[in-house]
PDB file of C-alpha atoms and ligand atoms in Angstrom:
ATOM      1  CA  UNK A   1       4.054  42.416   1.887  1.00 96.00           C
ATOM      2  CA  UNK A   2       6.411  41.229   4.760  1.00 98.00           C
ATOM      3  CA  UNK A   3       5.569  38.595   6.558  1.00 98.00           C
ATOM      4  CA  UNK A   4       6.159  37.092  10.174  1.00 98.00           C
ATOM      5  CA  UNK A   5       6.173  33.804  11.786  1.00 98.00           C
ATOM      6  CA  UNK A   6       6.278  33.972  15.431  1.00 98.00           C
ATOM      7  CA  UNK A   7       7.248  30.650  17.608  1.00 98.00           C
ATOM      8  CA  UNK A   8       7.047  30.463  21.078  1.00 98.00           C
ATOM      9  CA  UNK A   9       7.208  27.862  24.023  1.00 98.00           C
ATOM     10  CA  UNK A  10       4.287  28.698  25.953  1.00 98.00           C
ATOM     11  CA  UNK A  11       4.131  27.560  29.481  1.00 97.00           C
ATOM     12  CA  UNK A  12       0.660  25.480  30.079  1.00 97.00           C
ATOM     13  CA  UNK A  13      -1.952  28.261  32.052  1.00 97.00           C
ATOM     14  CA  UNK A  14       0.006  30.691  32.578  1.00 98.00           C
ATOM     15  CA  UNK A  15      -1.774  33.476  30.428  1.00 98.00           C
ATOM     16  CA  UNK A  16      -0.649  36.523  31.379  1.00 97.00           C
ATOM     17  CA  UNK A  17       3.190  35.738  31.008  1.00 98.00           C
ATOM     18  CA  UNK A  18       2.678  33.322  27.650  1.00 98.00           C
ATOM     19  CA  UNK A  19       0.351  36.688  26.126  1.00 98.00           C
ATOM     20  CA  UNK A  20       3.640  39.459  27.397  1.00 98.00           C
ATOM     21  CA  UNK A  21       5.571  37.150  25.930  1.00 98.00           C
ATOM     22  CA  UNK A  22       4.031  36.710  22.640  1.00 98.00           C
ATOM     23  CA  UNK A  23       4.028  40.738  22.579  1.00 98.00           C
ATOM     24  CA  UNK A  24       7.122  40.830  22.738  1.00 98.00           C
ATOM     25  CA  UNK A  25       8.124  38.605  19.907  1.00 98.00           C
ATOM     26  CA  UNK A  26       6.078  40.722  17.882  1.00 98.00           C
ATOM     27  CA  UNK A  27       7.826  44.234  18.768  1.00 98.00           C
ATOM     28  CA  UNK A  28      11.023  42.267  17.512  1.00 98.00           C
ATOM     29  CA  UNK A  29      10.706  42.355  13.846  1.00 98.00           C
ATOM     30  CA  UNK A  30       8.249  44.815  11.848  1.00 98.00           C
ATOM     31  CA  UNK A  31       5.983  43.362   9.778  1.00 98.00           C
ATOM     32  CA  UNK A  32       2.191  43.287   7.609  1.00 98.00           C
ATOM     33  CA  UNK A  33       1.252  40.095   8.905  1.00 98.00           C
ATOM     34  CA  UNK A  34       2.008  38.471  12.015  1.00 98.00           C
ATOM     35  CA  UNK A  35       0.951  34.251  12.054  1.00 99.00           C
ATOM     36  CA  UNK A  36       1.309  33.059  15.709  1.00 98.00           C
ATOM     37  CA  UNK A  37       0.753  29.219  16.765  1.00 98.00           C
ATOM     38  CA  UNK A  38      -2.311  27.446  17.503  1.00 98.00           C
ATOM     39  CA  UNK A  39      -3.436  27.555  21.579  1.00 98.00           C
ATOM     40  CA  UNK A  40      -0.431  30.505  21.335  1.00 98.00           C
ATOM     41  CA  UNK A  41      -1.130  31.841  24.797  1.00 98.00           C
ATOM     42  CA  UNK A  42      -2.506  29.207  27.240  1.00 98.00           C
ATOM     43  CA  UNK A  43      -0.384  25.995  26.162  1.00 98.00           C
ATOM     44  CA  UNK A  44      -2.031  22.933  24.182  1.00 98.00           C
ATOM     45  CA  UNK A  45      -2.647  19.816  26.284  1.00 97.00           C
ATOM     46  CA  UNK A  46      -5.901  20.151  28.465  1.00 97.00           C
ATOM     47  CA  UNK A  47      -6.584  17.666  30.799  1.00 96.00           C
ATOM     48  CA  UNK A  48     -10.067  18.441  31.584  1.00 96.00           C
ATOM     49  CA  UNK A  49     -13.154  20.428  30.557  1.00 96.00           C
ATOM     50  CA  UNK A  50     -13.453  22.763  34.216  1.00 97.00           C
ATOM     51  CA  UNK A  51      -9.619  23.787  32.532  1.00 97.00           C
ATOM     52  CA  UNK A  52     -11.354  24.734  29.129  1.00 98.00           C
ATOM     53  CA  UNK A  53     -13.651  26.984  30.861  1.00 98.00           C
ATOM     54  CA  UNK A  54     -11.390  28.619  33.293  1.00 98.00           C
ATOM     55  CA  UNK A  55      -8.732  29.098  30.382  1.00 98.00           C
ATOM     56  CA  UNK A  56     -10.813  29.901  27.300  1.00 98.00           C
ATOM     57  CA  UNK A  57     -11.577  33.357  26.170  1.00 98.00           C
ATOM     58  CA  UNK A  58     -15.114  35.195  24.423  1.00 98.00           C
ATOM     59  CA  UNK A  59     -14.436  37.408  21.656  1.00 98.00           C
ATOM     60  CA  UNK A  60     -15.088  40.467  23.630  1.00 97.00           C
ATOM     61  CA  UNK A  61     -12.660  39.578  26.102  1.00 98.00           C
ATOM     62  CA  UNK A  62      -9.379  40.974  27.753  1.00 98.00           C
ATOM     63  CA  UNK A  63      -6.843  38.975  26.050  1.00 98.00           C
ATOM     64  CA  UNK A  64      -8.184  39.119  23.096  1.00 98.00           C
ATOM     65  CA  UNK A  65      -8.462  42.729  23.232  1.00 98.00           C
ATOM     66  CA  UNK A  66      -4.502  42.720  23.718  1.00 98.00           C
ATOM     67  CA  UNK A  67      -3.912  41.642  20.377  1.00 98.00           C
ATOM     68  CA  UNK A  68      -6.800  43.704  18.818  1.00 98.00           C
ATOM     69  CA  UNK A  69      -4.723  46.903  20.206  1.00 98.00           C
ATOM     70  CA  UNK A  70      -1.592  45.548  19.305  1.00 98.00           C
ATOM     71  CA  UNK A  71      -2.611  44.862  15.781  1.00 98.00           C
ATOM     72  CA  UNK A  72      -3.909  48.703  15.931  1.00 98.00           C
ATOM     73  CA  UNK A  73      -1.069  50.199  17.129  1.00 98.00           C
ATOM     74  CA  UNK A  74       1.558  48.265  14.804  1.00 98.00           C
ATOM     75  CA  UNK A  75      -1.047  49.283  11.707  1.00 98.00           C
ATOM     76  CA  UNK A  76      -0.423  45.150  10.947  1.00 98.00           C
ATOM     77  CA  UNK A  77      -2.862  42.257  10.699  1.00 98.00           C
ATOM     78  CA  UNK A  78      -2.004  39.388  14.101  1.00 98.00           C
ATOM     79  CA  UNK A  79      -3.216  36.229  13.301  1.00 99.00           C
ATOM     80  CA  UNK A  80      -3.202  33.902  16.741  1.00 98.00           C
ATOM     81  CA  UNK A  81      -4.858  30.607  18.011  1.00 98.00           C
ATOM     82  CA  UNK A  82      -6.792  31.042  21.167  1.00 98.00           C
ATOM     83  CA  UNK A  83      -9.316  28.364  23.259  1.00 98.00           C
ATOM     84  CA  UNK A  84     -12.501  30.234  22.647  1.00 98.00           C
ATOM     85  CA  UNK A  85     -15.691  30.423  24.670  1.00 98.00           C
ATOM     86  CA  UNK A  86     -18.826  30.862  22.554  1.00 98.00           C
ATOM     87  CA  UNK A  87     -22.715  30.369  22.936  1.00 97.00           C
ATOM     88  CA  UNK A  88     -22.215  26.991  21.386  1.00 96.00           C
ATOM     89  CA  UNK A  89     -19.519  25.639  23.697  1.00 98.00           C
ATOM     90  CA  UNK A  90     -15.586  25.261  23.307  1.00 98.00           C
ATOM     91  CA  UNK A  91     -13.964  25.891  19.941  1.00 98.00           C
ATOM     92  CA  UNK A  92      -9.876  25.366  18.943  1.00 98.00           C
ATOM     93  CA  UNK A  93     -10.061  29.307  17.219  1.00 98.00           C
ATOM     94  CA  UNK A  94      -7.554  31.647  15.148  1.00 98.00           C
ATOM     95  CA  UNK A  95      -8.294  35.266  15.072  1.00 98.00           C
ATOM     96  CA  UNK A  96      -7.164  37.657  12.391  1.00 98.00           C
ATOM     97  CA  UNK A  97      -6.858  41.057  14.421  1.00 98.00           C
ATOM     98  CA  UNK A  98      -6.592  44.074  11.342  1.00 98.00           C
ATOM     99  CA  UNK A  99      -5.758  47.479  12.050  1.00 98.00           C
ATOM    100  CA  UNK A 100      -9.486  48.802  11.796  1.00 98.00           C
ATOM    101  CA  UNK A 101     -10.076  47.125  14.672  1.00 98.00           C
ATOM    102  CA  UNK A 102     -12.316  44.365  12.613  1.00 98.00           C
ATOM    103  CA  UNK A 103     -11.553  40.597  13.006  1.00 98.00           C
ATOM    104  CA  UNK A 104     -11.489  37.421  11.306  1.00 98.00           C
ATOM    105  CA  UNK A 105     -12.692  34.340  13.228  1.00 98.00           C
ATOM    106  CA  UNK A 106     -11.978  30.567  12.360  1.00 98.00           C
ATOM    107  CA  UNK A 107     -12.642  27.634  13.873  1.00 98.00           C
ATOM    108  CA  UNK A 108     -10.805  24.693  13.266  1.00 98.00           C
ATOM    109  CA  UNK A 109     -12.514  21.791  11.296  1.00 98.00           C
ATOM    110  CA  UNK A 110     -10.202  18.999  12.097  1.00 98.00           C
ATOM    111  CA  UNK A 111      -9.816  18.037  15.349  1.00 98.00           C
ATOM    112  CA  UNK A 112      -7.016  16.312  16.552  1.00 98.00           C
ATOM    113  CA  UNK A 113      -6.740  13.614  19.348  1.00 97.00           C
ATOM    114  CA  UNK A 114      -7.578  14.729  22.754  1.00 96.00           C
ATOM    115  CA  UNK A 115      -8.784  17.847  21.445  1.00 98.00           C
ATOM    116  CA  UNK A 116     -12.390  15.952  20.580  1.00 98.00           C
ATOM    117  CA  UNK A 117     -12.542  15.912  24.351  1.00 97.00           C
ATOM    118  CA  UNK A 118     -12.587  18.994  25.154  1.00 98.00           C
ATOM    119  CA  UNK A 119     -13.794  21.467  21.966  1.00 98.00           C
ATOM    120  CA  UNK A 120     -16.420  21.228  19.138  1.00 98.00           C
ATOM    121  CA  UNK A 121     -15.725  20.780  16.013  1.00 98.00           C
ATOM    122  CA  UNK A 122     -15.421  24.269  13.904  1.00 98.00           C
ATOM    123  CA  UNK A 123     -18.254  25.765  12.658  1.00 98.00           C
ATOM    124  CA  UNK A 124     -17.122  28.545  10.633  1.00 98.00           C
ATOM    125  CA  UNK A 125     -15.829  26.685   7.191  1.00 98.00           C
ATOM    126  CA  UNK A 126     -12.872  27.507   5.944  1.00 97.00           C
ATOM    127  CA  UNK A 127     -12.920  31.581   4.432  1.00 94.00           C
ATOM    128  CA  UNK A 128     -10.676  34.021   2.766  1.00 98.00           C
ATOM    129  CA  UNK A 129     -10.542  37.444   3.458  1.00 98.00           C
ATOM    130  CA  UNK A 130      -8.787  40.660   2.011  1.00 98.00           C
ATOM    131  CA  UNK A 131      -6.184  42.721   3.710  1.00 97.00           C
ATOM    132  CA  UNK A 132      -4.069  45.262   1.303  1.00 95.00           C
ATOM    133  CA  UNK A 133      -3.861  43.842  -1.954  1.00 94.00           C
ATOM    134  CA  UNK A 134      -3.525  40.180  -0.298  1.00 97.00           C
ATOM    135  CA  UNK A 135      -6.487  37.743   0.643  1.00 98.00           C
ATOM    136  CA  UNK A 136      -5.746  35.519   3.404  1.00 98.00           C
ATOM    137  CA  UNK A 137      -7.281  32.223   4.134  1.00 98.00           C
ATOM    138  CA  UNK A 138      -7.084  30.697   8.069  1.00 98.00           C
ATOM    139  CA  UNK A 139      -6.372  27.026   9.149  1.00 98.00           C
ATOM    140  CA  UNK A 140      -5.154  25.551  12.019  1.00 98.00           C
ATOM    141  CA  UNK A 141      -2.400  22.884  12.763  1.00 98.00           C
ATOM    142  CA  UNK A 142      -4.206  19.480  11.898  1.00 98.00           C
ATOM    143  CA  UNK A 143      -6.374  20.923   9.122  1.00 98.00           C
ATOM    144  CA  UNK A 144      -3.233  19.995   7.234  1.00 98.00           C
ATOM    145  CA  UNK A 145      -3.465  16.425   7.150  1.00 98.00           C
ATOM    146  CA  UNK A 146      -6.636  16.835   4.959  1.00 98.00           C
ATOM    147  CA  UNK A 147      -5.865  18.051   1.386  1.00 97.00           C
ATOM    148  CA  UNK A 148      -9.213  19.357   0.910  1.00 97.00           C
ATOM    149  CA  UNK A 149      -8.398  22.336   3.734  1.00 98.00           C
ATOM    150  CA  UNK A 150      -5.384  24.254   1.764  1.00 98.00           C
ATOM    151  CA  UNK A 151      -6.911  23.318  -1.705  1.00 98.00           C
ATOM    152  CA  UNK A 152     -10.182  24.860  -0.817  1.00 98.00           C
ATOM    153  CA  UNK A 153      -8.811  27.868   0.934  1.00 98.00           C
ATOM    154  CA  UNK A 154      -6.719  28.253  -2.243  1.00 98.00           C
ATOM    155  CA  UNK A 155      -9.580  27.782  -4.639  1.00 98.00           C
ATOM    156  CA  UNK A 156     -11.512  30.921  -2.726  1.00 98.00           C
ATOM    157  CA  UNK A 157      -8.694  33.055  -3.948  1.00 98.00           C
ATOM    158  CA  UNK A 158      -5.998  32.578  -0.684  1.00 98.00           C
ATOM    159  CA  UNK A 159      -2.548  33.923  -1.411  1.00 98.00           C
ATOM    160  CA  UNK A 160      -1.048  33.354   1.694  1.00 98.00           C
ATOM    161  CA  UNK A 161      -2.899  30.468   4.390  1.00 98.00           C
ATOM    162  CA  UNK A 162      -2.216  31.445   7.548  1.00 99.00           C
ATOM    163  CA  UNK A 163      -1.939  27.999   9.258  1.00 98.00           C
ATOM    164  CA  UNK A 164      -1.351  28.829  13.567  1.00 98.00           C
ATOM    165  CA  UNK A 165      -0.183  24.864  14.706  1.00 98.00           C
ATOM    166  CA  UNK A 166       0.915  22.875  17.395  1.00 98.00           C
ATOM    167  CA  UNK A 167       2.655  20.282  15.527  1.00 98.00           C
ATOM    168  CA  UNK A 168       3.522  17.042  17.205  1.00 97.00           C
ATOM    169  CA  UNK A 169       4.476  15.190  14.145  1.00 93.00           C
ATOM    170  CA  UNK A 170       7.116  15.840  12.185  1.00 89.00           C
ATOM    171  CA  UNK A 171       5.568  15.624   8.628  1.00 97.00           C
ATOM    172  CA  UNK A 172       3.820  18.306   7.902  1.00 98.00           C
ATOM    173  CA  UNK A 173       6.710  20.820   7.554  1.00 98.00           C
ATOM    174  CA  UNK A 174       7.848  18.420   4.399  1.00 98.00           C
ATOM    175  CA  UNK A 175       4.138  18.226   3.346  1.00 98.00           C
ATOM    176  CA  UNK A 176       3.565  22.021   2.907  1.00 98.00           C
ATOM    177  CA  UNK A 177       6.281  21.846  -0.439  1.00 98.00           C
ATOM    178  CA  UNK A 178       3.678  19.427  -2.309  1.00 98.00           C
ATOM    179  CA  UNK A 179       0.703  21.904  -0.943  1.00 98.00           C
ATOM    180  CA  UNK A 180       2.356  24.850  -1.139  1.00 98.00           C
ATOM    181  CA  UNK A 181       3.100  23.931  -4.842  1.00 98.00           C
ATOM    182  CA  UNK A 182       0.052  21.858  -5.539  1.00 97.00           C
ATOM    183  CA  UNK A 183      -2.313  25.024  -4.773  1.00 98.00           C
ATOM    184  CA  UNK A 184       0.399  27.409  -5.679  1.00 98.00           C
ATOM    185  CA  UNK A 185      -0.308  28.987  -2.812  1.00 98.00           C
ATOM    186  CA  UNK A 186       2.113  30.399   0.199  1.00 98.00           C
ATOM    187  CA  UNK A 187       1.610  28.016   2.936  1.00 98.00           C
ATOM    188  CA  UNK A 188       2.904  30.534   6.321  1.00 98.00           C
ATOM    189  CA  UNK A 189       2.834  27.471   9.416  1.00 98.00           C
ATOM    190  CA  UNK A 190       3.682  29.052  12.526  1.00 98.00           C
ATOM    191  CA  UNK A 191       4.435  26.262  15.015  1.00 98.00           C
ATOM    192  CA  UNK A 192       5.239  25.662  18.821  1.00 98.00           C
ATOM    193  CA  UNK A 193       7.971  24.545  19.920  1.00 98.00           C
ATOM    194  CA  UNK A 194       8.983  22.458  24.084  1.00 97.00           C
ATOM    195  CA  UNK A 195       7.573  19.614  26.117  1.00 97.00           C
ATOM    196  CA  UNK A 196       4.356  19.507  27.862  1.00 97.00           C
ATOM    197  CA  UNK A 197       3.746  16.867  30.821  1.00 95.00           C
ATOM    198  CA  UNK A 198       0.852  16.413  32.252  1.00 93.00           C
ATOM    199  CA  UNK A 199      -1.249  13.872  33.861  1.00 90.00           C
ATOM    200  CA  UNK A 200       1.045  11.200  32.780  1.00 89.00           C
ATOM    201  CA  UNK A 201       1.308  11.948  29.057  1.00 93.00           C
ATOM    202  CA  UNK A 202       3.890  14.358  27.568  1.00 95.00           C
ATOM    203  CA  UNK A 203       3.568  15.823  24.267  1.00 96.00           C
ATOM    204  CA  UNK A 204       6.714  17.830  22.410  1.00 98.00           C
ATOM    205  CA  UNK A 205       5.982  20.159  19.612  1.00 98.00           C
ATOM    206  CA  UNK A 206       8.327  20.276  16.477  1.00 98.00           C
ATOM    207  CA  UNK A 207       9.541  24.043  15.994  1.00 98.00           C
ATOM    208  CA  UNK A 208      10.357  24.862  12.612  1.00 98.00           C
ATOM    209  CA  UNK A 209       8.121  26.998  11.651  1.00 98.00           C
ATOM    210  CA  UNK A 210       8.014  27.878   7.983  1.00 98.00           C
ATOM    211  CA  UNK A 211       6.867  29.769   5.120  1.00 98.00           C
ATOM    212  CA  UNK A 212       6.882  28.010   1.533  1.00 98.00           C
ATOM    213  CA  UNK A 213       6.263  29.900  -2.004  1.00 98.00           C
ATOM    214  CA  UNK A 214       3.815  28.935  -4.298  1.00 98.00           C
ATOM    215  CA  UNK A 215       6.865  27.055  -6.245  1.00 97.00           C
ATOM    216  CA  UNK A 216       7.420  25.298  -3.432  1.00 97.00           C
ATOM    217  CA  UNK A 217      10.708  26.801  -1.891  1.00 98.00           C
ATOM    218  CA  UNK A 218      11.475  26.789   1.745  1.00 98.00           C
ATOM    219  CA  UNK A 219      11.492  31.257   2.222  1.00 98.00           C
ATOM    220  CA  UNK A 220      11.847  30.618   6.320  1.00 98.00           C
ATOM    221  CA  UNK A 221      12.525  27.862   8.589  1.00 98.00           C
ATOM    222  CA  UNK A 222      12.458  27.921  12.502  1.00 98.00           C
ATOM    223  CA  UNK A 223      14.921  26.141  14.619  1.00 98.00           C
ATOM    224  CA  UNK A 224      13.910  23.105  16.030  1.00 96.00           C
ATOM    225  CA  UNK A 225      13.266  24.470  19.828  1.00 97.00           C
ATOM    226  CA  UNK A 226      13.171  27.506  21.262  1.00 96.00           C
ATOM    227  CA  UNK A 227      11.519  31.005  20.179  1.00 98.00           C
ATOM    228  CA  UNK A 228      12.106  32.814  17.163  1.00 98.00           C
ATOM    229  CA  UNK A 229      10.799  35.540  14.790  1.00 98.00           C
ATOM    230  CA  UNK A 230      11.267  35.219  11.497  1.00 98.00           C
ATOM    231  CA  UNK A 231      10.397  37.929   8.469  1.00 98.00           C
ATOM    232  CA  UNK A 232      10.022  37.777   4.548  1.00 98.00           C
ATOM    233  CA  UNK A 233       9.018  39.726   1.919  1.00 98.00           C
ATOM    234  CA  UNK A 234       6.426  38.038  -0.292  1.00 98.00           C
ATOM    235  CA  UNK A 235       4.556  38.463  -3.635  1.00 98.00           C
ATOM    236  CA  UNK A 236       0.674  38.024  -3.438  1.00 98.00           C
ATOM    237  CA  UNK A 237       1.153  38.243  -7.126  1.00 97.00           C
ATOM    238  CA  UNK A 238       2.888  34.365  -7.700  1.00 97.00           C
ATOM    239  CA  UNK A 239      -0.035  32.779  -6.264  1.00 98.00           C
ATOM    240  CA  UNK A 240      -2.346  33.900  -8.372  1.00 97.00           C
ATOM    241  CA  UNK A 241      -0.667  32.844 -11.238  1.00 96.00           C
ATOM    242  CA  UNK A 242      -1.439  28.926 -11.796  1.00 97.00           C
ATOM    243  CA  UNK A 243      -0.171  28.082 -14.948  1.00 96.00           C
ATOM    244  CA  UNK A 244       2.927  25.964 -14.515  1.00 94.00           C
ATOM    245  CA  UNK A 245       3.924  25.973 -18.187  1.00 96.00           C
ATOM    246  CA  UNK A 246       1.803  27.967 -21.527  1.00 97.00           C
ATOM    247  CA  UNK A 247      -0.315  25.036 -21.545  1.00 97.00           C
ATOM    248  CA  UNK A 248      -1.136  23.842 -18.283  1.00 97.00           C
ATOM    249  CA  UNK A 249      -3.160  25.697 -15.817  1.00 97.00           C
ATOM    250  CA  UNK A 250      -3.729  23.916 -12.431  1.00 95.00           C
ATOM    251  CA  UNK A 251      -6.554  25.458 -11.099  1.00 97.00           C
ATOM    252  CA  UNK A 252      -8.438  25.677 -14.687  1.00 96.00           C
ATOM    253  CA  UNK A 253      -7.863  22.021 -15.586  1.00 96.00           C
ATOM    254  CA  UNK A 254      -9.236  20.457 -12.724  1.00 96.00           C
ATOM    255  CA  UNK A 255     -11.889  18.006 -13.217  1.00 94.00           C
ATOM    256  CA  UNK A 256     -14.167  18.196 -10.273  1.00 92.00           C
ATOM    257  CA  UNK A 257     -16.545  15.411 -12.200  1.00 89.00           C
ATOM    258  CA  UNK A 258     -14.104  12.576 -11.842  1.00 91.00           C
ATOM    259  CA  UNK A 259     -12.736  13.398  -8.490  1.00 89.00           C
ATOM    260  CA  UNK A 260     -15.642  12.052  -6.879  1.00 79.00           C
ATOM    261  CA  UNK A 261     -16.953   8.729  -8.567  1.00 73.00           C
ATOM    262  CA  UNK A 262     -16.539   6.160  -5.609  1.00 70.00           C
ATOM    263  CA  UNK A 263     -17.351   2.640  -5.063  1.00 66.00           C
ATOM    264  CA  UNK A 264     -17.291   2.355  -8.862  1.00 59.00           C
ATOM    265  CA  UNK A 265     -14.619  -0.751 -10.245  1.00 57.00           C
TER     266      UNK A 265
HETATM  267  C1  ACM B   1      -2.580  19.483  16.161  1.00 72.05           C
HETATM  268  O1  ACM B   1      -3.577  19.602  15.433  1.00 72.05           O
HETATM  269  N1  ACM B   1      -2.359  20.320  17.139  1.00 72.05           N
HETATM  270  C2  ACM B   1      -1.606  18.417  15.919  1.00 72.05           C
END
């Protein structure tokens, strides 16, 4: 099962070029499963709601129907983080795009900074879902900071977590070796990289995009800025496997009862 990480430098609004763009990335390298960053085709720092609503997208909509045909014509799954427009109101959203034509929605849980401005909170829960002989689970950029997001995702059965970011801090490409190898789980965290200015505040995104094994070892890192496209070849087979030695198992030995005695000296 090959796998892709694709990092781009989107330029804030401008749609049309950031989504030709991204398309082009993809034709670069073949692979089952394309993970694209979080906002990947409008840019990340909104600066007011009438933005949101001119820039996000419905389901059933044109852009979104770009990467449906793409997935369909490549015969791949593209995974990709989009501002979407719902009945609801404004969610931060990843879409899994499969060749059938079905999709995957998610909506992240964890909202970070100005983001509670401008989006709801995610609805959806976190969920798993099969493609081939490998289930992938969905999270998005600051999901990460909260253990419970990978470890749940990895106790419904993820192999691979598909984790689209915008990462402005610089930790969580150390963190995903202690998840990654925590949950035994392939941690695939497909990040952003440039500067975005506006309205007096500037935000720069990290780069280094990377996908870590379930024994924690670094299988691709992205440079630091610019875009790149990186591929590997992984087994769905290693994270299902979570005994770390013939006697422990770290998924069978957990001990739910005790995890959540609080307020107790
Ligand atoms: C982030 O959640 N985009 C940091």
């Amino acid at each position: 099962m090959r796998v892709a990480l694709v990092q781009n430098s989107p330029r804030f609004g401008r749609k049309e070029e950031n989504i030709q763009r991204l398309l082009s990335l993809i034709d670069k390298e073949k692979a089952d499963v394309y993970v694209l960053p979080e906002l990947s085709y409008t840019g990340y720092q909104f600066v007011s709601k009438k933005e949101v609503e001119e820039l996000s997208d419905s389901l059933d909509s044109k852009p979104i129907h770009r990467f449906k045909e793409k997935a369909q014509e490549l015969g791949s799954v593209i995974i990709f983080g989009f501002p979407e427009r719902a009945e609801e109101g404004f969610f931060n959203s990843s879409l899994a795009a499969l060749p059938d034509g079905s999709t995957i929605l998610y909506r992240k849980t964890h909202l970070f900074y100005k983001e509670k401005l401008y989006f709801l909170p995610g609805n959806t829960g976190f969920s798993v879902f099969k493609y081939k002989d490998m289930r992938i689970g969905l999270a998005i950029c600051f999901d990460w900071f909260f253990p419970e997001s990978f470890r749940t995702l990895a106790l419904l059965g993820a192999d691979l977590i598909a984790h689209c970011s915008n990462l402005v801090m610089p930790y969580c490409q150390q963190a995903n070796f202690a998840q990654a190898l925590m949950n035994r789980v392939y941690i695939a965290t497909a990040n952003r990289t440039g500067t975005e200015f506006r309205e007096e505040e500037s935000l720069t995104f990290t780069g280094e995009s990377v996908l870590v094994s379930p024994r924690g070892e670094y299988l691709l890192r992205g440079p630091e800025e610019g875009e790149a496209v990186l591929v590997c070849d992984i087994d769905p087979m290693l994270s299902r496997d979570k005994k770390i030695n013939p006697y422990n198992d770290v998924f069978m030995e957990r001990r739910p009862s005790f995890y959540t005695r609080l307020g107790t000296p």
